PDB file of C-alpha atoms in Angstrom:
ATOM      1  CA  MET U   1     -62.840  -8.476  -0.067  1.00 52.00           C
ATOM      2  CA  THR U   2     -60.769  -6.379   2.308  1.00 54.00           C
ATOM      3  CA  ILE U   3     -57.466  -4.747   1.338  1.00 53.00           C
ATOM      4  CA  LYS U   4     -55.695  -7.228   3.630  1.00 54.00           C
ATOM      5  CA  HIS U   5     -57.191 -10.223   1.811  1.00 56.00           C
ATOM      6  CA  LEU U   6     -56.451  -8.618  -1.559  1.00 49.00           C
ATOM      7  CA  LEU U   7     -52.802  -8.116  -0.696  1.00 50.00           C
ATOM      8  CA  LYS U   8     -52.516 -11.699   0.519  1.00 57.00           C
ATOM      9  CA  LEU U   9     -54.038 -12.968  -2.728  1.00 51.00           C
ATOM     10  CA  CYS U  10     -51.642 -10.849  -4.817  1.00 52.00           C
ATOM     11  CA  PHE U  11     -48.708 -12.219  -2.843  1.00 52.00           C
ATOM     12  CA  LEU U  12     -49.799 -15.814  -3.448  1.00 53.00           C
ATOM     13  CA  ILE U  13     -50.245 -15.165  -7.186  1.00 51.00           C
ATOM     14  CA  PHE U  14     -46.746 -13.681  -7.300  1.00 52.00           C
ATOM     15  CA  ILE U  15     -45.230 -16.689  -5.522  1.00 53.00           C
ATOM     16  CA  PHE U  16     -46.877 -19.251  -7.751  1.00 52.00           C
ATOM     17  CA  SER U  17     -46.100 -17.304 -10.928  1.00 55.00           C
ATOM     18  CA  CYS U  18     -42.330 -17.368 -10.228  1.00 55.00           C
ATOM     19  CA  ASN U  19     -40.149 -19.638 -12.280  1.00 55.00           C
ATOM     20  CA  ASN U  20     -39.661 -22.707 -10.072  1.00 57.00           C
ATOM     21  CA  ASP U  21     -37.081 -24.224 -12.419  1.00 61.00           C
ATOM     22  CA  LYS U  22     -34.236 -22.128 -10.984  1.00 66.00           C
ATOM     23  CA  THR U  23     -31.724 -24.029  -8.863  1.00 75.00           C
ATOM     24  CA  LEU U  24     -28.945 -22.795  -6.630  1.00 74.00           C
ATOM     25  CA  THR U  25     -25.572 -23.450  -8.265  1.00 77.00           C
ATOM     26  CA  LYS U  26     -23.101 -21.382  -6.277  1.00 80.00           C
ATOM     27  CA  ILE U  27     -22.789 -19.484  -3.028  1.00 84.00           C
ATOM     28  CA  GLU U  28     -20.188 -16.775  -2.765  1.00 83.00           C
ATOM     29  CA  GLY U  29     -18.985 -14.948   0.304  1.00 84.00           C
ATOM     30  CA  LYS U  30     -16.064 -13.041   1.673  1.00 83.00           C
ATOM     31  CA  ARG U  31     -14.459 -12.636   5.064  1.00 82.00           C
ATOM     32  CA  ILE U  32     -15.033  -9.265   6.667  1.00 79.00           C
ATOM     33  CA  GLU U  33     -12.449  -8.571   9.323  1.00 81.00           C
ATOM     34  CA  ILE U  34     -13.696  -6.871  12.464  1.00 79.00           C
ATOM     35  CA  ASN U  35     -11.031  -4.427  13.608  1.00 82.00           C
ATOM     36  CA  GLU U  36     -10.489  -0.838  14.733  1.00 79.00           C
ATOM     37  CA  ASP U  37     -10.835   0.426  11.147  1.00 78.00           C
ATOM     38  CA  ILE U  38     -14.593  -0.175  11.231  1.00 79.00           C
ATOM     39  CA  ALA U  39     -16.316   3.038  12.215  1.00 80.00           C
ATOM     40  CA  SER U  40     -18.643   2.837  15.177  1.00 79.00           C
ATOM     41  CA  ASP U  41     -22.288   3.749  14.867  1.00 78.00           C
ATOM     42  CA  SER U  42     -22.851   6.789  17.080  1.00 80.00           C
ATOM     43  CA  ALA U  43     -26.558   5.999  17.527  1.00 80.00           C
ATOM     44  CA  ILE U  44     -25.767   2.513  18.821  1.00 79.00           C
ATOM     45  CA  GLU U  45     -22.930   3.813  20.988  1.00 78.00           C
ATOM     46  CA  ASP U  46     -25.195   6.441  22.549  1.00 75.00           C
ATOM     47  CA  TYR U  47     -27.846   3.791  23.215  1.00 76.00           C
ATOM     48  CA  ILE U  48     -25.568   1.321  25.002  1.00 76.00           C
ATOM     49  CA  LYS U  49     -23.414   3.909  26.820  1.00 74.00           C
ATOM     50  CA  PRO U  50     -25.528   4.175  30.015  1.00 72.00           C
ATOM     51  CA  TYR U  51     -25.767   0.381  30.244  1.00 69.00           C
ATOM     52  CA  ARG U  52     -22.014  -0.024  29.801  1.00 75.00           C
ATOM     53  CA  GLU U  53     -21.305   2.624  32.432  1.00 68.00           C
ATOM     54  CA  ASN U  54     -23.647   0.948  34.903  1.00 69.00           C
ATOM     55  CA  VAL U  55     -22.092  -2.487  34.327  1.00 73.00           C
ATOM     56  CA  ASN U  56     -18.562  -1.090  34.720  1.00 74.00           C
ATOM     57  CA  LYS U  57     -19.561   0.747  37.897  1.00 70.00           C
ATOM     58  CA  ASN U  58     -20.862  -2.486  39.421  1.00 75.00           C
ATOM     59  CA  LEU U  59     -17.865  -4.521  38.277  1.00 84.00           C
ATOM     60  CA  ASP U  60     -15.314  -2.013  39.550  1.00 86.00           C
ATOM     61  CA  SER U  61     -16.783  -1.294  42.991  1.00 92.00           C
ATOM     62  CA  VAL U  62     -14.263  -2.289  45.666  1.00 95.00           C
ATOM     63  CA  ILE U  63     -15.451  -5.233  47.778  1.00 97.00           C
ATOM     64  CA  SER U  64     -12.239  -6.460  49.467  1.00 97.00           C
ATOM     65  CA  TYR U  65      -8.464  -6.142  49.517  1.00 98.00           C
ATOM     66  CA  ALA U  66      -5.541  -8.460  48.679  1.00 98.00           C
ATOM     67  CA  PRO U  67      -2.328  -7.739  50.667  1.00 97.00           C
ATOM     68  CA  GLN U  68      -0.205  -9.463  48.020  1.00 97.00           C
ATOM     69  CA  THR U  69      -0.418 -11.033  44.567  1.00 98.00           C
ATOM     70  CA  TYR U  70      -1.581 -14.639  44.318  1.00 98.00           C
ATOM     71  CA  SER U  71      -0.815 -16.905  41.357  1.00 97.00           C
ATOM     72  CA  LYS U  72      -1.689 -20.506  40.556  1.00 96.00           C
ATOM     73  CA  SER U  73       1.999 -21.130  39.816  1.00 95.00           C
ATOM     74  CA  ASP U  74       3.237 -20.332  43.332  1.00 94.00           C
ATOM     75  CA  GLY U  75       3.342 -23.922  44.586  1.00 92.00           C
ATOM     76  CA  GLU U  76       4.031 -27.495  43.466  1.00 91.00           C
ATOM     77  CA  LEU U  77       0.937 -29.165  44.930  1.00 93.00           C
ATOM     78  CA  ASN U  78      -0.621 -26.370  46.938  1.00 93.00           C
ATOM     79  CA  THR U  79      -1.262 -22.734  46.052  1.00 97.00           C
ATOM     80  CA  ALA U  80      -2.747 -19.906  48.074  1.00 97.00           C
ATOM     81  CA  ILE U  81      -5.163 -18.914  45.301  1.00 98.00           C
ATOM     82  CA  GLY U  82      -6.298 -22.518  44.852  1.00 97.00           C
ATOM     83  CA  ASN U  83      -6.851 -22.894  48.587  1.00 98.00           C
ATOM     84  CA  LEU U  84      -8.841 -19.660  48.594  1.00 98.00           C
ATOM     85  CA  MET U  85     -11.136 -20.860  45.797  1.00 98.00           C
ATOM     86  CA  ALA U  86     -11.756 -24.270  47.323  1.00 98.00           C
ATOM     87  CA  ASP U  87     -12.337 -22.845  50.810  1.00 98.00           C
ATOM     88  CA  ALA U  88     -14.650 -20.161  49.404  1.00 98.00           C
ATOM     89  CA  VAL U  89     -16.733 -22.795  47.607  1.00 98.00           C
ATOM     90  CA  PHE U  90     -16.962 -24.796  50.824  1.00 98.00           C
ATOM     91  CA  GLU U  91     -17.871 -21.823  53.015  1.00 98.00           C
ATOM     92  CA  GLU U  92     -20.444 -20.246  50.709  1.00 98.00           C
ATOM     93  CA  SER U  93     -21.984 -23.456  49.326  1.00 98.00           C
ATOM     94  CA  ASN U  94     -22.175 -25.446  52.553  1.00 98.00           C
ATOM     95  CA  THR U  95     -24.704 -23.028  54.045  1.00 96.00           C
ATOM     96  CA  ILE U  96     -26.984 -23.472  51.029  1.00 97.00           C
ATOM     97  CA  PHE U  97     -26.488 -27.239  50.990  1.00 98.00           C
ATOM     98  CA  GLN U  98     -27.276 -27.563  54.700  1.00 98.00           C
ATOM     99  CA  LYS U  99     -30.478 -25.527  54.374  1.00 97.00           C
ATOM    100  CA  ARG U 100     -31.700 -27.594  51.444  1.00 97.00           C
ATOM    101  CA  THR U 101     -30.696 -31.068  52.588  1.00 97.00           C
ATOM    102  CA  GLY U 102     -29.762 -30.993  56.271  1.00 97.00           C
ATOM    103  CA  LYS U 103     -26.432 -32.511  55.214  1.00 97.00           C
ATOM    104  CA  THR U 104     -22.901 -31.114  55.257  1.00 98.00           C
ATOM    105  CA  ILE U 105     -20.345 -30.905  52.459  1.00 98.00           C
ATOM    106  CA  ASP U 106     -17.334 -33.032  53.390  1.00 98.00           C
ATOM    107  CA  PHE U 107     -14.795 -31.311  51.136  1.00 98.00           C
ATOM    108  CA  VAL U 108     -14.321 -29.506  47.829  1.00 98.00           C
ATOM    109  CA  LEU U 109     -12.359 -30.447  44.708  1.00 98.00           C
ATOM    110  CA  LEU U 110     -11.790 -27.997  41.844  1.00 98.00           C
ATOM    111  CA  ASN U 111      -9.284 -27.982  38.974  1.00 97.00           C
ATOM    112  CA  HIS U 112      -6.030 -26.103  38.631  1.00 97.00           C
ATOM    113  CA  GLY U 113      -6.777 -25.164  35.007  1.00 95.00           C
ATOM    114  CA  GLY U 114      -9.996 -23.444  36.059  1.00 95.00           C
ATOM    115  CA  ILE U 115      -8.018 -20.621  37.686  1.00 97.00           C
ATOM    116  CA  ARG U 116      -7.733 -18.193  34.780  1.00 96.00           C
ATOM    117  CA  SER U 117      -6.007 -15.178  36.311  1.00 97.00           C
ATOM    118  CA  ILE U 118      -3.877 -14.014  39.192  1.00 97.00           C
ATOM    119  CA  ILE U 119      -5.330 -12.031  42.069  1.00 98.00           C
ATOM    120  CA  SER U 120      -3.268  -8.854  42.118  1.00 97.00           C
ATOM    121  CA  ASN U 121      -2.177  -6.989  45.211  1.00 97.00           C
ATOM    122  CA  GLY U 122      -4.652  -4.202  45.933  1.00 97.00           C
ATOM    123  CA  ASN U 123      -8.368  -3.655  45.788  1.00 97.00           C
ATOM    124  CA  LEU U 124     -10.618  -6.569  44.849  1.00 97.00           C
ATOM    125  CA  THR U 125     -13.748  -6.017  42.782  1.00 97.00           C
ATOM    126  CA  SER U 126     -16.411  -8.123  41.138  1.00 96.00           C
ATOM    127  CA  ARG U 127     -14.335  -7.825  37.976  1.00 96.00           C
ATOM    128  CA  THR U 128     -11.554  -9.674  39.820  1.00 97.00           C
ATOM    129  CA  ALA U 129     -13.882 -12.649  40.276  1.00 97.00           C
ATOM    130  CA  TYR U 130     -14.838 -12.553  36.580  1.00 96.00           C
ATOM    131  CA  GLU U 131     -11.152 -12.566  35.617  1.00 96.00           C
ATOM    132  CA  VAL U 132     -10.286 -15.472  37.901  1.00 97.00           C
ATOM    133  CA  MET U 133     -13.362 -17.453  36.821  1.00 96.00           C
ATOM    134  CA  PRO U 134     -14.708 -16.233  33.454  1.00 94.00           C
ATOM    135  CA  PHE U 135     -16.576 -19.480  32.755  1.00 93.00           C
ATOM    136  CA  GLU U 136     -20.188 -20.267  33.643  1.00 95.00           C
ATOM    137  CA  ASN U 137     -19.200 -23.177  35.901  1.00 97.00           C
ATOM    138  CA  SER U 138     -21.594 -23.802  38.787  1.00 98.00           C
ATOM    139  CA  VAL U 139     -21.338 -25.705  42.059  1.00 98.00           C
ATOM    140  CA  VAL U 140     -22.706 -29.225  42.322  1.00 98.00           C
ATOM    141  CA  VAL U 141     -22.476 -31.585  45.263  1.00 98.00           C
ATOM    142  CA  VAL U 142     -21.983 -35.285  44.546  1.00 98.00           C
ATOM    143  CA  ALA U 143     -22.611 -38.111  47.013  1.00 98.00           C
ATOM    144  CA  LEU U 144     -19.763 -40.586  46.511  1.00 97.00           C
ATOM    145  CA  LYS U 145     -18.844 -43.849  48.160  1.00 96.00           C
ATOM    146  CA  GLY U 146     -15.536 -43.946  49.982  1.00 97.00           C
ATOM    147  CA  GLU U 147     -14.038 -46.260  47.368  1.00 95.00           C
ATOM    148  CA  GLN U 148     -14.638 -43.569  44.712  1.00 96.00           C
ATOM    149  CA  VAL U 149     -13.072 -40.955  46.954  1.00 97.00           C
ATOM    150  CA  MET U 150     -10.028 -43.235  47.101  1.00 97.00           C
ATOM    151  CA  GLU U 151     -10.005 -43.263  43.275  1.00 96.00           C
ATOM    152  CA  MET U 152      -9.997 -39.471  43.486  1.00 97.00           C
ATOM    153  CA  MET U 153      -6.974 -39.564  45.774  1.00 97.00           C
ATOM    154  CA  GLU U 154      -5.124 -41.816  43.329  1.00 96.00           C
ATOM    155  CA  TYR U 155      -6.002 -39.400  40.527  1.00 97.00           C
ATOM    156  CA  LEU U 156      -4.631 -36.435  42.494  1.00 96.00           C
ATOM    157  CA  SER U 157      -1.396 -38.280  43.223  1.00 96.00           C
ATOM    158  CA  ARG U 158      -0.921 -39.128  39.534  1.00 95.00           C
ATOM    159  CA  ALA U 159      -1.872 -35.642  38.332  1.00 95.00           C
ATOM    160  CA  LYS U 160       1.049 -33.978  40.171  1.00 93.00           C
ATOM    161  CA  ARG U 161      -0.777 -30.656  39.905  1.00 94.00           C
ATOM    162  CA  PRO U 162      -2.113 -28.308  42.586  1.00 96.00           C
ATOM    163  CA  HIS U 163      -5.780 -29.033  41.969  1.00 97.00           C
ATOM    164  CA  PRO U 164      -7.582 -26.977  44.638  1.00 98.00           C
ATOM    165  CA  VAL U 165      -9.051 -28.930  47.543  1.00 98.00           C
ATOM    166  CA  SER U 166     -10.631 -27.475  50.655  1.00 98.00           C
ATOM    167  CA  LYS U 167      -8.932 -27.696  54.037  1.00 97.00           C
ATOM    168  CA  GLN U 168     -11.149 -30.573  55.219  1.00 98.00           C
ATOM    169  CA  LEU U 169      -9.076 -32.910  53.034  1.00 97.00           C
ATOM    170  CA  GLN U 170      -5.453 -33.814  53.721  1.00 97.00           C
ATOM    171  CA  LEU U 171      -3.524 -35.925  51.235  1.00 96.00           C
ATOM    172  CA  THR U 172      -0.051 -37.367  51.835  1.00 96.00           C
ATOM    173  CA  LEU U 173       2.158 -38.421  48.916  1.00 95.00           C
ATOM    174  CA  GLY U 174       5.514 -40.144  48.804  1.00 95.00           C
ATOM    175  CA  LYS U 175       8.667 -38.630  47.352  1.00 92.00           C
ATOM    176  CA  ASP U 176       7.742 -40.005  43.912  1.00 92.00           C
ATOM    177  CA  PHE U 177       4.149 -38.692  44.210  1.00 93.00           C
ATOM    178  CA  GLU U 178       2.777 -42.125  45.095  1.00 94.00           C
ATOM    179  CA  PHE U 179      -0.365 -42.111  47.233  1.00 95.00           C
ATOM    180  CA  LYS U 180       0.328 -42.715  50.924  1.00 95.00           C
ATOM    181  CA  SER U 181      -2.736 -41.715  52.926  1.00 96.00           C
ATOM    182  CA  ALA U 182      -5.662 -39.326  53.080  1.00 97.00           C
ATOM    183  CA  THR U 183      -8.036 -38.023  55.718  1.00 97.00           C
ATOM    184  CA  VAL U 184     -11.323 -36.112  55.633  1.00 98.00           C
ATOM    185  CA  ASN U 185     -11.936 -33.962  58.697  1.00 96.00           C
ATOM    186  CA  GLY U 186      -9.019 -35.724  60.400  1.00 95.00           C
ATOM    187  CA  LYS U 187     -10.372 -39.254  59.847  1.00 97.00           C
ATOM    188  CA  PRO U 188      -9.111 -41.877  57.366  1.00 97.00           C
ATOM    189  CA  ILE U 189     -11.347 -42.343  54.349  1.00 97.00           C
ATOM    190  CA  ASP U 190     -13.820 -45.179  54.928  1.00 96.00           C
ATOM    191  CA  GLU U 191     -14.682 -47.015  51.722  1.00 92.00           C
ATOM    192  CA  ASN U 192     -18.172 -47.810  53.067  1.00 92.00           C
ATOM    193  CA  THR U 193     -19.033 -44.199  53.962  1.00 96.00           C
ATOM    194  CA  ILE U 194     -20.891 -41.769  51.681  1.00 97.00           C
ATOM    195  CA  TYR U 195     -19.050 -38.464  51.232  1.00 98.00           C
ATOM    196  CA  HIS U 196     -20.606 -35.278  49.889  1.00 98.00           C
ATOM    197  CA  VAL U 197     -18.062 -33.669  47.601  1.00 98.00           C
ATOM    198  CA  ALA U 198     -18.584 -30.199  46.122  1.00 98.00           C
ATOM    199  CA  THR U 199     -17.136 -29.566  42.680  1.00 98.00           C
ATOM    200  CA  ASN U 200     -18.174 -27.789  39.490  1.00 98.00           C
ATOM    201  CA  ASP U 201     -20.433 -29.055  36.727  1.00 97.00           C
ATOM    202  CA  TYR U 202     -17.547 -29.212  34.235  1.00 97.00           C
ATOM    203  CA  LEU U 203     -15.584 -31.669  36.371  1.00 98.00           C
ATOM    204  CA  TYR U 204     -18.735 -33.614  37.236  1.00 98.00           C
ATOM    205  CA  SER U 205     -19.203 -34.173  33.500  1.00 96.00           C
ATOM    206  CA  GLY U 206     -15.713 -35.677  33.201  1.00 96.00           C
ATOM    207  CA  GLY U 207     -13.626 -32.567  32.578  1.00 95.00           C
ATOM    208  CA  ASP U 208      -9.873 -32.987  33.190  1.00 95.00           C
ATOM    209  CA  ARG U 209     -10.525 -36.751  33.004  1.00 95.00           C
ATOM    210  CA  MET U 210     -12.126 -36.729  36.455  1.00 96.00           C
ATOM    211  CA  VAL U 211     -14.326 -39.738  35.747  1.00 95.00           C
ATOM    212  CA  PHE U 212     -14.652 -40.832  39.382  1.00 96.00           C
ATOM    213  CA  PHE U 213     -17.832 -38.790  39.920  1.00 97.00           C
ATOM    214  CA  HIS U 214     -19.805 -41.546  38.164  1.00 95.00           C
ATOM    215  CA  PRO U 215     -21.683 -43.536  39.227  1.00 93.00           C
ATOM    216  CA  ASN U 216     -22.869 -41.721  42.335  1.00 93.00           C
ATOM    217  CA  ASP U 217     -25.459 -41.970  45.062  1.00 93.00           C
ATOM    218  CA  SER U 218     -26.968 -38.509  44.468  1.00 96.00           C
ATOM    219  CA  LEU U 219     -26.351 -35.231  42.674  1.00 98.00           C
ATOM    220  CA  TYR U 220     -27.336 -31.846  44.118  1.00 98.00           C
ATOM    221  CA  VAL U 221     -27.309 -28.854  41.767  1.00 98.00           C
ATOM    222  CA  LEU U 222     -26.966 -25.621  43.746  1.00 97.00           C
ATOM    223  CA  ASP U 223     -27.421 -23.161  40.814  1.00 96.00           C
ATOM    224  CA  TYR U 224     -24.519 -21.162  42.217  1.00 98.00           C
ATOM    225  CA  LYS U 225     -21.803 -19.993  39.830  1.00 98.00           C
ATOM    226  CA  ILE U 226     -18.202 -20.226  41.049  1.00 97.00           C
ATOM    227  CA  ARG U 227     -17.529 -16.559  40.300  1.00 96.00           C
ATOM    228  CA  ASN U 228     -20.607 -15.570  42.342  1.00 97.00           C
ATOM    229  CA  VAL U 229     -19.152 -17.678  45.143  1.00 98.00           C
ATOM    230  CA  LEU U 230     -15.970 -15.590  44.930  1.00 98.00           C
ATOM    231  CA  ILE U 231     -17.889 -12.311  44.869  1.00 97.00           C
ATOM    232  CA  ASP U 232     -19.913 -13.296  47.947  1.00 98.00           C
ATOM    233  CA  TYR U 233     -16.760 -14.500  49.698  1.00 98.00           C
ATOM    234  CA  PHE U 234     -14.856 -11.268  48.940  1.00 98.00           C
ATOM    235  CA  LYS U 235     -17.752  -9.180  50.269  1.00 97.00           C
ATOM    236  CA  LYS U 236     -17.580 -10.981  53.619  1.00 97.00           C
ATOM    237  CA  TYR U 237     -13.940 -10.115  54.277  1.00 96.00           C
ATOM    238  CA  ASP U 238     -12.339  -6.698  54.349  1.00 95.00           C
ATOM    239  CA  THR U 239      -8.997  -8.353  53.535  1.00 98.00           C
ATOM    240  CA  ILE U 240      -8.354 -11.849  52.184  1.00 97.00           C
ATOM    241  CA  ASN U 241      -5.401 -13.823  53.510  1.00 95.00           C
ATOM    242  CA  PRO U 242      -5.066 -17.180  51.681  1.00 96.00           C
ATOM    243  CA  GLN U 243      -2.079 -19.339  52.562  1.00 95.00           C
ATOM    244  CA  LYS U 244      -0.312 -22.443  51.339  1.00 95.00           C
ATOM    245  CA  ASP U 245      -0.675 -25.093  54.037  1.00 94.00           C
ATOM    246  CA  ASN U 246      -0.491 -28.821  54.652  1.00 91.00           C
ATOM    247  CA  ARG U 247      -3.610 -30.049  52.870  1.00 94.00           C
ATOM    248  CA  PHE U 248      -1.157 -31.589  50.384  1.00 92.00           C
ATOM    249  CA  ILE U 249       1.948 -33.151  51.933  1.00 92.00           C
ATOM    250  CA  LYS U 250       4.765 -34.623  49.865  1.00 92.00           C
ATOM    251  CA  LEU U 251       7.271 -36.634  51.849  1.00 92.00           C
ATOM    252  CA  SER U 252      10.942 -36.076  51.122  1.00 85.00           C
ATOM    253  CA  ASN U 253      12.035 -39.675  51.807  1.00 78.00           C
TER     254      ASN U 253
END
């Protein structure tokens, strides 16, 4: 018998010789607060330091410039930062979608609550994109019938919030936010036409009560995170210049 087999046999004898009548009667624990009073482990700090420095270097490299500060609260139904995000998703995702399917995205719909930070005046970095979109949301394209797109328009009129939509869509509301009309690429929405709408996987799954994405004709998963969209978009432009425009129109009378 080898030493290995002997040790295994001794272990089995020990296990079976234990008193199996013992039962668990109580579990005790205490809350350990994690705060600045806990001393750091210098060995661990030294190990992760080069990785942290490399990550910070990549995150803080300047990739574009913002001539002013943009906030999601700077408009009633239309914000510059929301327009930027929706237009960036259209521009960066449409190229991928066309290569894979030969089709074109008709427009983009995102959610106002998904904008998690302002874009401050000054240099833009990858960290900026992480601050604006810290979630793991990715782009999906959904093929919807025109009648579902009309449901979407009704939802947007009831929401009374500046949910970002790309410039291909124009929505007109009455003075009391009632739905009046909508066009996609300058044409009225046809209930019998299939529209390819880009959004994120959170909204596709019903987030913000956007249930109109189901049922659908087709779903295309691009495996493209929204924040990576922003990073790629920033890298393409020396200076961004988003504007509020007329993609949402609210009539005064």
